[in-house]
Amino acid sequence: MRIPAEHNVTPPTLDCYAKARDAFLGDTASELAALLIDHVRESRQSYLEQTRAEEHQLRLVQAAQVEDMRTQADKLRDAGISKGAGMIASGLLTVGSGVSIASTGTADNPYSKYFDGSAKGAEGGGQLMAAHFDHDAGIAGADATEHEHLGSEAERRLETLDEARSYLKELQRTAFEHLQNIQETQAGTDRTLTSWRG
Amino acid sequence: MSTIAPAQPLGSTSIPQTHEVLSPETTGPLTAPEFSGSTPTDALSELLLLVERQNQSSLELNLSEIKAAHERMGDLQRQLKGELERALAAARHAQHKKRGWFSRTFGKVIDAVAKVVAKQAELTKDVAMLQVDLAVSLVKHFRDRDALVQSLKHDLLELGESSETERAVEGFTAGTAKFLGDVAAFQFVLVAALAENAAEGDALHDAFREALKDQAQKLWHSAETNILENPDFWTVTGRVAQGVAVASAIASGGTLAPVAVGILLALEADKRYGYIEDACGKKAAPWVRVGLHVAATACSGSGSNEALKWTQVALSTIQGTGAVHQGVKTWQEGKRQGEELDRRADVQETLYQIQETQRLMDALIELYESKSEHRTRTTEAAAALVETQGQTQAALVLQG
């Protein structure tokens, strides 16, 4: 569009156009938009590093939780074996007591008492060992729960980082749109200036 | 004086290399407009180019990574399916399990025993028949006991009528009766098998071997259900064992007859005055009476000491067998709990791997979308730049 040399309406001065363009070019908003894009780039890099670190942490605590569960399983198994073995030994010794009564002909014999005492000792020993293993199993279960909670924390941090990355993406898009508008405005202004000066 | 930067030819129109657009007096805030979008001096293009350089991988590489993650996800899902099926099978097995370790072993042992029996048929037959005869003789012996036994039965009946102990005695009686019935059936099959073997030769008939095996397994199931896992049986047995223990302590002095007389007198006094109920309480009184009757039965007669001894042997054997059975059950339960937790750990580990792969897939898809979007935006921006450039050049042409 060409602006006629002779115009009925007093045309705006060049200074007005310059001021209008300066409102977009070299202004604070454009500089801020450029800085935002740079900030987005650096922040995204930082968030990616944090995400990698959180993923690593999550993998570690989840692996630790699974390992704790396996340890708890082993301890539970050991506890059952200890208690069961104690009861089996106790039962066999009780049967032995009966056999000693049958063989000696009287219940008041030293073998029977030895077998009875050993039976109680075997059962008590088995329960003692089982209590020890149950204690270890409980500790392993508590560790597993702790690691599960740590994993949940890491997952929440990952979600926060995802949201931050989405926000950065939106911020970058807005800054680009702003700069694109500035570019188009600048071009339009230049065209107008060229036409007006011409 | 500002000049326009060299521009690309637009169609057949020639753009001059330099063009005066502003008078010398207008220098100052205006800078030279950029008409070439592809030059590094274009701020927007430069920014777009820099952001584009952040994409390290190509879209094709991104797609291949997504495909690999998807395949990995499929593998993990199949793995999870297998683990869940195993867990389900284990749960079903535990729910429908009727035979324990002893039972499974027992079935295998029967085969081996049958082979041994086949080689020593006559001898084993004699031994088995002797055991049967002994069992019958023992039952008859106890049935022919004197009035003390009748009194014991009477007290047992009283126990059965008591509301507090009725269930325990009923359970004891029913379980024992069922088990004895199964024992009789087993003995019948065993004797039949041995008789068949004696007639046929040196090998057990297959049908009888299978029948014997089945019957042995049924016998073990019956023992588990009616005896070993019957709480009423152990309640009554424990009470009787306490009575026998008291009798054993009394009888250890060697003067059994006065003890028996003393116990009988105590029982007679209790019948008249009911002091046991006052002394031991209403709940414990029937049991104390049963124990005293057992003790009196053991102490009376010429073979009283023998009866007491064998009663103690039988009780020790029963209680020992019960303890062994409970120990095996506890062992198996511990093993089952451990295996269940191991399966849970396997499933949890696979789930974590699936979640990790899912996050990886999400990140790859997001990256792919970002790259696609960025490429689209770059294309649109470039088109807009070219359009703006064209409009500016058109304006210059008109001006020129």
Coordinates of C-alpha atoms in Angstrom, one line a residue:
Chain A
M1 CA 0.0 0.0 0.0
R2 CA 1.4 3.3 -1.0
I3 CA 0.8 6.4 1.0
P4 CA 0.1 9.4 -1.3
A5 CA 2.5 12.3 -1.1
E6 CA -0.4 14.7 -0.9
H7 CA -2.7 13.7 1.8
N8 CA -5.7 15.4 3.2
V9 CA -5.0 14.2 6.7
T10 CA -1.9 15.2 8.4
P11 CA 0.2 12.1 8.4
P12 CA 1.9 10.9 11.5
T13 CA 5.5 11.8 11.9
L14 CA 8.3 9.3 11.6
D15 CA 9.0 9.6 15.3
C16 CA 5.5 8.3 15.9
Y17 CA 6.3 5.2 13.8
A18 CA 9.6 4.8 15.5
K19 CA 8.0 5.0 18.9
A20 CA 5.4 2.5 17.8
R21 CA 8.0 0.0 16.6
D22 CA 10.1 0.5 19.6
A23 CA 7.2 -0.6 21.7
F24 CA 7.7 -4.0 20.2
L25 CA 11.3 -4.1 19.0
G26 CA 14.0 -3.9 21.6
D27 CA 11.3 -3.6 24.2
T28 CA 11.3 -5.3 27.6
A29 CA 8.7 -7.8 26.5
S30 CA 10.7 -9.0 23.6
E31 CA 13.9 -9.2 25.6
L32 CA 12.0 -11.1 28.3
A33 CA 10.6 -13.5 25.7
A34 CA 14.1 -14.1 24.4
L35 CA 15.4 -14.6 27.9
L36 CA 12.4 -16.9 28.6
I37 CA 13.3 -19.1 25.6
D38 CA 16.9 -19.3 26.9
H39 CA 15.6 -20.0 30.4
V40 CA 13.3 -22.7 29.0
R41 CA 16.2 -24.4 27.3
E42 CA 18.3 -24.4 30.4
S43 CA 15.5 -25.4 32.7
R44 CA 14.4 -28.2 30.4
Q45 CA 18.0 -29.5 30.5
S46 CA 18.0 -29.1 34.3
Y47 CA 14.6 -30.9 34.6
L48 CA 15.8 -33.7 32.4
E49 CA 18.8 -34.2 34.6
Q50 CA 16.6 -34.2 37.7
T51 CA 14.2 -36.6 36.0
R52 CA 17.1 -39.0 35.3
A53 CA 18.3 -38.7 38.9
E54 CA 14.8 -39.4 40.2
E55 CA 14.4 -42.3 37.8
H56 CA 17.6 -43.7 39.1
Q57 CA 16.5 -43.2 42.7
L58 CA 13.2 -44.8 42.0
R59 CA 14.8 -47.8 40.4
L60 CA 17.1 -48.1 43.4
V61 CA 14.4 -48.0 46.1
Q62 CA 12.1 -50.3 44.1
A63 CA 14.9 -52.8 43.7
A64 CA 15.6 -52.5 47.4
Q65 CA 12.0 -53.0 48.2
V66 CA 11.9 -56.2 46.1
E67 CA 15.1 -57.4 47.8
D68 CA 13.6 -56.7 51.2
M69 CA 10.5 -58.8 50.2
R70 CA 12.7 -61.7 49.2
T71 CA 14.6 -61.4 52.5
Q72 CA 11.4 -61.4 54.4
A73 CA 10.2 -64.5 52.4
D74 CA 13.5 -66.3 53.3
K75 CA 13.2 -65.4 57.0
L76 CA 9.5 -66.5 57.1
R77 CA 10.5 -69.7 55.5
D78 CA 13.4 -70.2 58.0
A79 CA 11.0 -69.4 60.9
G80 CA 8.5 -72.0 59.7
I81 CA 11.3 -74.6 59.2
S82 CA 12.8 -73.9 62.6
K83 CA 9.4 -74.1 64.4
G84 CA 8.3 -77.1 62.4
A85 CA 11.6 -78.9 62.9
G86 CA 11.4 -78.3 66.6
M87 CA 7.9 -79.7 66.8
I88 CA 8.9 -82.7 64.7
A89 CA 11.8 -83.4 67.0
S90 CA 9.6 -82.9 70.0
G91 CA 7.1 -85.3 68.6
L92 CA 9.7 -87.9 67.8
L93 CA 11.2 -87.6 71.3
T94 CA 7.8 -87.9 72.8
V95 CA 7.3 -91.1 70.9
G96 CA 10.7 -92.1 72.1
S97 CA 9.6 -91.5 75.6
G98 CA 6.7 -93.9 75.0
V99 CA 9.0 -96.5 73.5
S100 CA 11.3 -96.2 76.5
I101 CA 8.3 -96.8 78.8
A102 CA 7.4 -99.8 76.7
S103 CA 10.9 -101.2 76.8
T104 CA 11.7 -100.6 80.4
G105 CA 8.2 -101.5 81.7
T106 CA 7.8 -98.5 83.9
A107 CA 7.1 -94.8 83.4
D108 CA 9.6 -93.9 86.1
N109 CA 12.7 -94.5 84.1
P110 CA 15.6 -92.1 83.3
Y111 CA 15.2 -92.5 79.6
S112 CA 11.6 -91.4 79.6
K113 CA 12.4 -88.3 81.6
Y114 CA 15.4 -87.6 79.3
F115 CA 13.1 -88.0 76.2
D116 CA 10.4 -85.8 77.8
G117 CA 12.8 -83.1 78.7
S118 CA 14.5 -83.2 75.3
A119 CA 11.1 -83.0 73.6
K120 CA 10.3 -79.8 75.5
G121 CA 13.8 -78.5 74.8
A122 CA 13.5 -79.2 71.1
E123 CA 10.2 -77.5 70.9
G124 CA 11.4 -74.5 72.9
G125 CA 14.6 -74.3 70.8
G126 CA 12.6 -74.4 67.6
Q127 CA 10.3 -71.6 68.9
L128 CA 13.4 -69.6 69.9
M129 CA 14.9 -69.9 66.5
A130 CA 11.6 -69.1 64.9
A131 CA 11.2 -66.0 67.0
H132 CA 14.6 -64.9 65.9
F133 CA 13.7 -65.4 62.2
D134 CA 10.3 -63.8 62.7
H135 CA 12.1 -60.8 64.1
D136 CA 14.3 -60.6 61.1
A137 CA 11.4 -61.0 58.8
G138 CA 9.6 -58.2 60.6
I139 CA 12.6 -55.9 60.1
A140 CA 12.8 -56.9 56.4
G141 CA 9.1 -56.1 56.1
A142 CA 9.5 -52.7 57.7
D143 CA 12.4 -52.0 55.3
A144 CA 10.3 -53.0 52.4
T145 CA 7.6 -50.6 53.5
E146 CA 10.1 -47.8 54.0
H147 CA 11.5 -48.3 50.5
E148 CA 7.9 -48.4 49.1
H149 CA 7.3 -45.0 50.7
L150 CA 10.5 -43.7 49.3
G151 CA 9.5 -44.9 45.9
S152 CA 6.2 -43.2 46.2
E153 CA 8.0 -39.9 47.1
A154 CA 10.2 -40.3 44.0
E155 CA 7.2 -41.0 41.9
R156 CA 5.5 -37.8 43.2
R157 CA 8.7 -35.8 42.4
L158 CA 8.7 -37.3 38.9
E159 CA 5.1 -36.1 38.4
T160 CA 6.0 -32.6 39.6
L161 CA 8.9 -32.6 37.1
D162 CA 6.5 -33.7 34.4
E163 CA 4.2 -30.8 35.2
A164 CA 7.1 -28.4 35.3
R165 CA 8.2 -29.6 31.8
S166 CA 4.7 -29.1 30.5
Y167 CA 4.6 -25.6 31.9
L168 CA 7.9 -24.9 30.3
K169 CA 6.6 -26.1 27.0
E170 CA 3.7 -23.8 27.2
L171 CA 6.0 -20.9 28.2
Q172 CA 8.2 -21.6 25.2
R173 CA 5.2 -21.7 22.9
T174 CA 3.9 -18.4 24.2
A175 CA 7.4 -16.7 23.9
F176 CA 7.7 -17.9 20.3
E177 CA 4.3 -16.7 19.4
H178 CA 5.1 -13.3 20.9
L179 CA 8.4 -13.1 19.0
Q180 CA 6.6 -14.1 15.8
N181 CA 4.0 -11.4 16.3
I182 CA 6.8 -8.9 16.9
Q183 CA 8.5 -10.1 13.8
E184 CA 5.3 -9.6 11.8
T185 CA 4.7 -6.2 13.4
Q186 CA 8.2 -5.2 12.6
A187 CA 7.9 -6.2 9.0
G188 CA 4.5 -4.4 8.7
T189 CA 6.0 -1.4 10.3
D190 CA 9.0 -1.5 7.9
R191 CA 6.7 -1.8 5.0
T192 CA 4.7 1.1 6.1
L193 CA 7.8 3.2 6.7
T194 CA 9.1 2.3 3.3
S195 CA 5.9 3.2 1.6
W196 CA 5.5 6.4 3.6
R197 CA 9.1 7.5 3.0
G198 CA 8.8 6.6 -0.6
Chain B
M1 CA 21.6 6.0 6.0
S2 CA 20.1 2.6 6.1
T3 CA 20.2 0.0 3.5
I4 CA 18.2 -3.0 2.8
A5 CA 20.0 -6.3 3.0
P6 CA 20.4 -8.3 -0.2
A7 CA 17.2 -10.2 -0.9
Q8 CA 16.4 -13.3 -2.8
P9 CA 14.9 -12.9 -6.3
L10 CA 11.1 -13.1 -6.2
G11 CA 9.8 -14.4 -9.4
S12 CA 10.9 -12.3 -12.3
T13 CA 11.1 -9.1 -10.2
S14 CA 14.6 -7.9 -9.5
I15 CA 15.3 -6.4 -6.2
P16 CA 18.1 -3.8 -6.2
Q17 CA 21.2 -4.6 -4.2
T18 CA 20.9 -1.5 -2.1
H19 CA 17.9 0.8 -1.7
E20 CA 17.5 4.1 0.0
V21 CA 14.5 4.0 2.2
L22 CA 15.2 6.6 4.8
S23 CA 16.5 10.1 4.6
P24 CA 19.8 10.8 6.4
E25 CA 18.0 12.7 9.1
T26 CA 16.0 9.7 10.3
T27 CA 18.9 7.8 11.7
G28 CA 18.5 6.7 15.2
P29 CA 16.1 4.1 16.6
L30 CA 15.3 2.3 13.4
T31 CA 17.5 -0.6 12.6
A32 CA 17.8 -2.3 9.3
P33 CA 14.8 -4.7 8.7
E34 CA 15.7 -8.3 8.1
F35 CA 14.2 -9.6 4.9
S36 CA 16.0 -12.8 4.6
G37 CA 14.5 -15.4 7.0
S38 CA 17.2 -17.9 6.5
T39 CA 20.1 -15.7 7.4
P40 CA 21.6 -16.1 10.9
T41 CA 20.9 -12.4 11.6
D42 CA 17.2 -13.2 11.8
A43 CA 16.6 -13.5 15.5
L44 CA 13.5 -15.8 15.2
S45 CA 15.1 -18.1 12.7
E46 CA 18.2 -18.3 14.8
L47 CA 16.1 -19.2 17.9
L48 CA 14.2 -21.8 16.0
L49 CA 17.4 -23.2 14.7
L50 CA 18.9 -23.4 18.2
V51 CA 15.9 -25.1 19.6
E52 CA 15.8 -27.5 16.7
R53 CA 19.4 -28.4 17.5
Q54 CA 18.3 -29.5 20.9
N55 CA 16.6 -32.5 19.3
Q56 CA 19.5 -35.0 19.4
S57 CA 17.7 -37.8 17.8
S58 CA 15.8 -38.0 14.6
L59 CA 12.2 -38.9 14.5
E60 CA 13.0 -42.2 13.0
L61 CA 15.3 -43.0 15.9
N62 CA 12.6 -41.9 18.2
L63 CA 10.1 -44.2 16.6
S64 CA 12.4 -47.1 16.8
E65 CA 12.9 -46.5 20.5
I66 CA 9.2 -46.4 21.0
K67 CA 8.8 -49.6 19.1
A68 CA 11.6 -51.3 21.2
A69 CA 9.9 -50.0 24.4
H70 CA 6.6 -51.4 23.2
E71 CA 8.1 -54.8 22.6
R72 CA 9.7 -54.7 26.0
M73 CA 6.3 -53.9 27.4
G74 CA 4.7 -56.8 25.7
D75 CA 7.4 -59.1 27.1
L76 CA 6.9 -57.8 30.6
Q77 CA 3.1 -58.2 30.3
R78 CA 3.6 -61.8 29.2
Q79 CA 5.9 -62.3 32.1
L80 CA 3.4 -60.8 34.5
K81 CA 0.7 -63.0 33.1
G82 CA 2.8 -66.1 33.7
E83 CA 3.6 -65.0 37.3
L84 CA 0.0 -64.3 38.0
E85 CA -1.0 -67.7 36.6
R86 CA 1.6 -69.4 38.8
A87 CA 0.3 -67.5 41.8
L88 CA -3.2 -68.4 41.0
A89 CA -2.3 -72.0 40.5
A90 CA -0.5 -72.0 43.9
A91 CA -3.5 -70.4 45.5
R92 CA -5.9 -73.0 44.0
H93 CA -3.5 -75.8 45.0
A94 CA -3.4 -74.5 48.6
Q95 CA -7.2 -74.2 48.6
H96 CA -7.9 -77.6 47.2
K97 CA -5.0 -79.4 48.8
K98 CA -6.2 -82.4 50.7
R99 CA -3.1 -84.4 50.8
G100 CA 0.0 -83.3 52.6
W101 CA 3.6 -84.3 52.4
F102 CA 3.1 -87.4 54.3
S103 CA 0.2 -88.4 52.2
R104 CA 2.1 -87.9 48.9
T105 CA 5.0 -89.8 50.3
F106 CA 2.7 -92.5 51.6
G107 CA 1.4 -93.1 48.2
K108 CA 4.9 -93.6 46.8
V109 CA 5.9 -95.7 49.7
I110 CA 3.0 -98.1 49.2
D111 CA 4.4 -99.1 45.8
A112 CA 7.8 -99.9 47.4
V113 CA 6.1 -101.7 50.2
A114 CA 4.0 -103.7 47.8
K115 CA 7.1 -105.0 46.0
V116 CA 8.7 -106.0 49.3
V117 CA 5.5 -107.6 50.3
A118 CA 5.4 -109.5 47.0
K119 CA 8.7 -111.2 47.9
Q120 CA 7.8 -112.0 51.5
A121 CA 4.2 -112.7 51.0
E122 CA 3.6 -115.5 53.5
L123 CA 5.6 -113.9 56.2
T124 CA 4.0 -110.5 55.9
K125 CA 0.6 -112.1 55.7
D126 CA 1.2 -113.9 59.0
V127 CA 2.4 -110.7 60.6
A128 CA -0.6 -108.7 59.3
M129 CA -3.1 -111.3 60.4
L130 CA -1.4 -111.4 63.7
Q131 CA -1.8 -107.7 64.0
V132 CA -5.5 -108.0 63.2
D133 CA -5.9 -110.7 65.7
L134 CA -4.2 -108.6 68.3
A135 CA -6.4 -105.7 67.6
V136 CA -9.5 -107.8 67.9
S137 CA -8.3 -109.4 71.1
L138 CA -7.5 -106.0 72.6
V139 CA -10.9 -104.7 71.8
K140 CA -12.5 -107.7 73.3
H141 CA -10.3 -107.4 76.4
F142 CA -11.4 -103.9 77.0
R143 CA -15.0 -104.8 76.4
D144 CA -14.8 -107.5 79.0
R145 CA -13.5 -105.3 81.7
D146 CA -15.2 -105.2 85.0
A147 CA -17.6 -102.7 86.5
L148 CA -15.0 -100.0 86.6
V149 CA -15.0 -99.9 82.8
Q150 CA -18.8 -99.7 82.8
S151 CA -18.5 -96.8 85.3
L152 CA -16.0 -95.2 83.0
K153 CA -18.4 -95.5 80.1
H154 CA -21.1 -94.1 82.3
D155 CA -19.0 -91.1 83.1
L156 CA -18.1 -90.7 79.5
L157 CA -21.8 -90.6 78.7
E158 CA -22.3 -88.0 81.4
L159 CA -19.6 -86.0 79.7
G160 CA -21.5 -86.4 76.5
E161 CA -24.7 -85.1 78.1
S162 CA -22.9 -82.1 79.5
S163 CA -23.5 -79.0 77.4
E164 CA -19.9 -77.7 78.0
T165 CA -18.2 -80.9 76.9
E166 CA -20.8 -82.4 74.7
R167 CA -19.2 -81.1 71.5
A168 CA -15.7 -82.3 72.4
V169 CA -16.8 -85.8 73.3
E170 CA -19.1 -86.0 70.3
G171 CA -16.2 -84.9 68.0
F172 CA -13.9 -87.3 69.7
T173 CA -16.3 -90.2 69.4
A174 CA -17.3 -89.5 65.8
G175 CA -13.7 -88.9 64.7
T176 CA -12.4 -92.0 66.4
A177 CA -15.2 -94.1 65.0
K178 CA -14.7 -92.9 61.5
F179 CA -11.0 -93.6 61.7
L180 CA -11.5 -97.0 63.1
G181 CA -13.9 -97.7 60.3
D182 CA -11.3 -96.7 57.8
V183 CA -8.7 -98.8 59.5
A184 CA -11.0 -101.8 59.2
A185 CA -11.5 -101.1 55.5
F186 CA -7.8 -100.8 55.0
Q187 CA -7.2 -104.0 56.9
F188 CA -9.8 -105.8 54.8
V189 CA -8.2 -104.6 51.6
L190 CA -4.8 -105.5 52.9
V191 CA -5.8 -109.0 53.9
A192 CA -7.6 -109.5 50.6
A193 CA -4.5 -108.4 48.7
L194 CA -2.3 -110.7 50.7
A195 CA -4.7 -113.6 50.2
E196 CA -4.7 -112.9 46.5
N197 CA -1.0 -112.7 46.4
A198 CA -0.7 -116.0 48.3
A199 CA -3.0 -117.6 45.7
E200 CA -1.4 -116.1 42.6
G201 CA 2.3 -116.3 43.4
D202 CA 5.1 -113.9 44.0
A203 CA 3.6 -110.7 42.8
L204 CA 0.7 -108.6 44.0
H205 CA -2.1 -108.3 41.7
D206 CA -2.2 -104.8 40.0
A207 CA -5.8 -104.2 40.8
F208 CA -5.3 -105.0 44.5
R209 CA -2.1 -103.0 44.5
E210 CA -4.0 -100.0 43.3
A211 CA -6.8 -100.7 45.7
L212 CA -4.4 -101.0 48.5
K213 CA -2.7 -97.8 47.5
D214 CA -6.0 -95.9 47.3
Q215 CA -7.2 -97.4 50.5
A216 CA -3.9 -96.4 52.2
Q217 CA -4.3 -92.8 51.0
K218 CA -7.9 -92.8 52.2
L219 CA -6.7 -94.1 55.5
W220 CA -4.2 -91.3 55.8
H221 CA -6.9 -88.7 54.9
S222 CA -9.1 -90.2 57.5
A223 CA -6.3 -90.0 60.1
E224 CA -5.7 -86.4 59.2
T225 CA -9.4 -85.4 59.3
N226 CA -10.6 -87.5 62.1
I227 CA -7.6 -87.7 64.4
L228 CA -4.7 -85.4 63.7
E229 CA -6.7 -82.3 62.8
N230 CA -9.6 -83.0 65.0
P231 CA -9.4 -80.6 68.0
D232 CA -12.0 -82.5 70.0
F233 CA -9.8 -85.6 69.8
W234 CA -6.9 -83.8 71.2
T235 CA -9.1 -82.1 73.9
V236 CA -10.3 -85.5 75.2
T237 CA -6.9 -87.2 74.8
G238 CA -5.2 -84.4 76.7
R239 CA -7.6 -84.7 79.6
V240 CA -7.2 -88.4 79.7
A241 CA -3.5 -88.0 79.6
Q242 CA -3.6 -85.8 82.6
G243 CA -5.6 -88.4 84.5
V244 CA -3.1 -91.1 83.5
A245 CA -0.2 -88.9 84.5
V246 CA -1.8 -88.5 88.0
A247 CA -2.3 -92.2 88.2
S248 CA 1.3 -92.8 87.1
A249 CA 2.6 -90.6 89.8
I250 CA 0.5 -92.3 92.4
A251 CA 1.3 -95.8 91.1
S252 CA 5.0 -95.1 91.0
G253 CA 5.2 -96.0 94.7
G254 CA 4.7 -99.6 94.0
T255 CA 1.7 -100.2 96.2
L256 CA -1.0 -100.2 93.6
A257 CA -3.8 -102.0 95.5
P258 CA -4.1 -99.4 98.3
V259 CA -4.0 -96.7 95.7
A260 CA -6.7 -98.3 93.7
V261 CA -8.8 -98.7 96.8
G262 CA -8.2 -95.1 97.7
I263 CA -9.3 -93.9 94.3
L264 CA -12.4 -96.1 94.4
L265 CA -13.3 -94.7 97.7
A266 CA -12.7 -91.2 96.4
L267 CA -15.0 -91.9 93.5
E268 CA -17.7 -93.4 95.7
A269 CA -17.4 -90.4 98.0
D270 CA -17.8 -88.2 95.1
K271 CA -20.9 -90.0 93.9
R272 CA -22.5 -89.5 97.3
Y273 CA -21.3 -86.0 98.2
G274 CA -20.1 -84.5 94.9
Y275 CA -17.0 -83.1 96.5
I276 CA -14.9 -83.1 93.2
E277 CA -17.3 -80.6 91.7
D278 CA -16.9 -78.4 94.7
A279 CA -13.1 -78.8 94.7
C280 CA -12.3 -78.6 91.0
G281 CA -15.3 -76.6 89.7
K282 CA -18.2 -77.6 87.6
K283 CA -16.4 -77.5 84.3
A284 CA -13.3 -79.6 85.4
A285 CA -15.2 -82.1 87.5
P286 CA -16.2 -84.6 84.7
W287 CA -12.6 -84.7 83.5
V288 CA -11.2 -85.4 86.9
R289 CA -13.7 -88.2 87.3
V290 CA -12.6 -89.7 84.0
G291 CA -8.9 -89.4 85.0
L292 CA -9.7 -91.1 88.3
H293 CA -11.6 -93.9 86.6
V294 CA -8.7 -94.5 84.2
A295 CA -6.3 -94.5 87.1
A296 CA -8.5 -96.9 89.1
T297 CA -8.8 -99.1 86.0
A298 CA -5.1 -99.1 85.6
C299 CA -4.4 -99.8 89.2
S300 CA -6.9 -102.6 89.7
G301 CA -6.5 -106.2 88.7
S302 CA -3.4 -108.3 88.1
G303 CA -2.3 -106.6 84.9
S304 CA -3.0 -103.1 86.1
N305 CA 0.6 -101.9 85.8
E306 CA 0.8 -103.2 82.3
A307 CA -2.4 -101.5 81.3
L308 CA -1.2 -98.2 82.7
K309 CA 2.1 -98.7 81.0
W310 CA 0.6 -99.4 77.6
T311 CA -1.9 -96.6 78.1
Q312 CA 1.0 -94.2 78.7
V313 CA 2.9 -95.6 75.7
A314 CA -0.2 -95.2 73.5
L315 CA -0.7 -91.6 74.7
S316 CA 2.9 -90.7 74.2
T317 CA 2.8 -92.2 70.7
I318 CA -0.4 -90.4 69.8
Q319 CA 0.8 -87.1 71.2
G320 CA 4.2 -87.5 69.5
T321 CA 2.6 -88.3 66.2
G322 CA 0.3 -85.3 66.6
A323 CA 3.3 -83.1 67.3
V324 CA 5.2 -84.5 64.3
H325 CA 2.1 -83.8 62.2
Q326 CA 1.8 -80.3 63.5
G327 CA 5.5 -79.7 62.9
V328 CA 5.2 -80.9 59.3
K329 CA 2.2 -78.6 58.9
T330 CA 4.1 -75.7 60.4
W331 CA 7.1 -76.4 58.2
Q332 CA 4.9 -76.5 55.1
E333 CA 3.0 -73.3 56.2
G334 CA 6.3 -71.5 56.6
K335 CA 7.5 -72.7 53.2
R336 CA 4.1 -71.7 51.7
Q337 CA 4.3 -68.2 53.2
G338 CA 7.8 -67.8 51.9
E339 CA 6.9 -68.9 48.4
E340 CA 3.9 -66.7 48.4
L341 CA 6.0 -63.7 49.4
D342 CA 8.5 -64.6 46.8
R343 CA 5.8 -64.7 44.1
R344 CA 4.5 -61.3 45.4
A345 CA 8.1 -60.0 45.1
D346 CA 8.3 -61.4 41.5
V347 CA 5.0 -59.8 40.6
Q348 CA 6.0 -56.5 42.2
E349 CA 9.3 -56.5 40.4
T350 CA 7.6 -57.1 37.1
L351 CA 5.0 -54.4 37.8
Y352 CA 7.8 -51.9 38.6
Q353 CA 9.5 -52.9 35.3
I354 CA 6.3 -52.3 33.5
Q355 CA 5.8 -48.9 35.1
E356 CA 9.4 -48.0 34.2
T357 CA 8.9 -49.1 30.6
Q358 CA 5.6 -47.2 30.6
R359 CA 7.3 -44.0 31.8
L360 CA 9.9 -44.5 29.1
M361 CA 7.3 -44.9 26.5
D362 CA 5.4 -41.8 27.7
A363 CA 8.7 -39.8 27.6
L364 CA 9.5 -41.1 24.1
I365 CA 6.0 -40.4 22.8
E366 CA 6.1 -36.9 24.4
L367 CA 9.5 -36.3 22.8
Y368 CA 8.2 -37.5 19.4
E369 CA 5.2 -35.2 19.7
S370 CA 7.4 -32.3 20.8
K371 CA 9.7 -32.9 17.8
S372 CA 6.7 -33.1 15.4
E373 CA 5.2 -30.0 16.9
H374 CA 8.4 -28.2 16.7
R375 CA 9.0 -29.2 13.1
T376 CA 5.5 -28.0 12.3
R377 CA 6.0 -24.8 14.1
T378 CA 9.3 -24.2 12.4
T379 CA 7.7 -24.8 9.0
E380 CA 4.9 -22.5 9.8
A381 CA 7.3 -19.8 11.1
A382 CA 9.4 -20.2 8.0
A383 CA 6.4 -19.9 5.8
A384 CA 5.3 -16.8 7.7
L385 CA 8.8 -15.3 7.4
V386 CA 8.8 -16.0 3.7
E387 CA 5.4 -14.5 3.4
T388 CA 6.4 -11.4 5.3
Q389 CA 9.5 -11.2 3.2
G390 CA 7.6 -11.4 0.1
Q391 CA 5.2 -8.7 1.1
T392 CA 8.1 -6.5 2.1
Q393 CA 9.8 -7.1 -1.2
A394 CA 6.5 -6.5 -3.0
A395 CA 6.3 -3.2 -1.2
L396 CA 9.9 -2.4 -2.2
V397 CA 9.1 -3.2 -5.8
L398 CA 6.1 -0.9 -5.7
Q399 CA 8.2 1.8 -4.1
G400 CA 11.0 1.3 -6.6

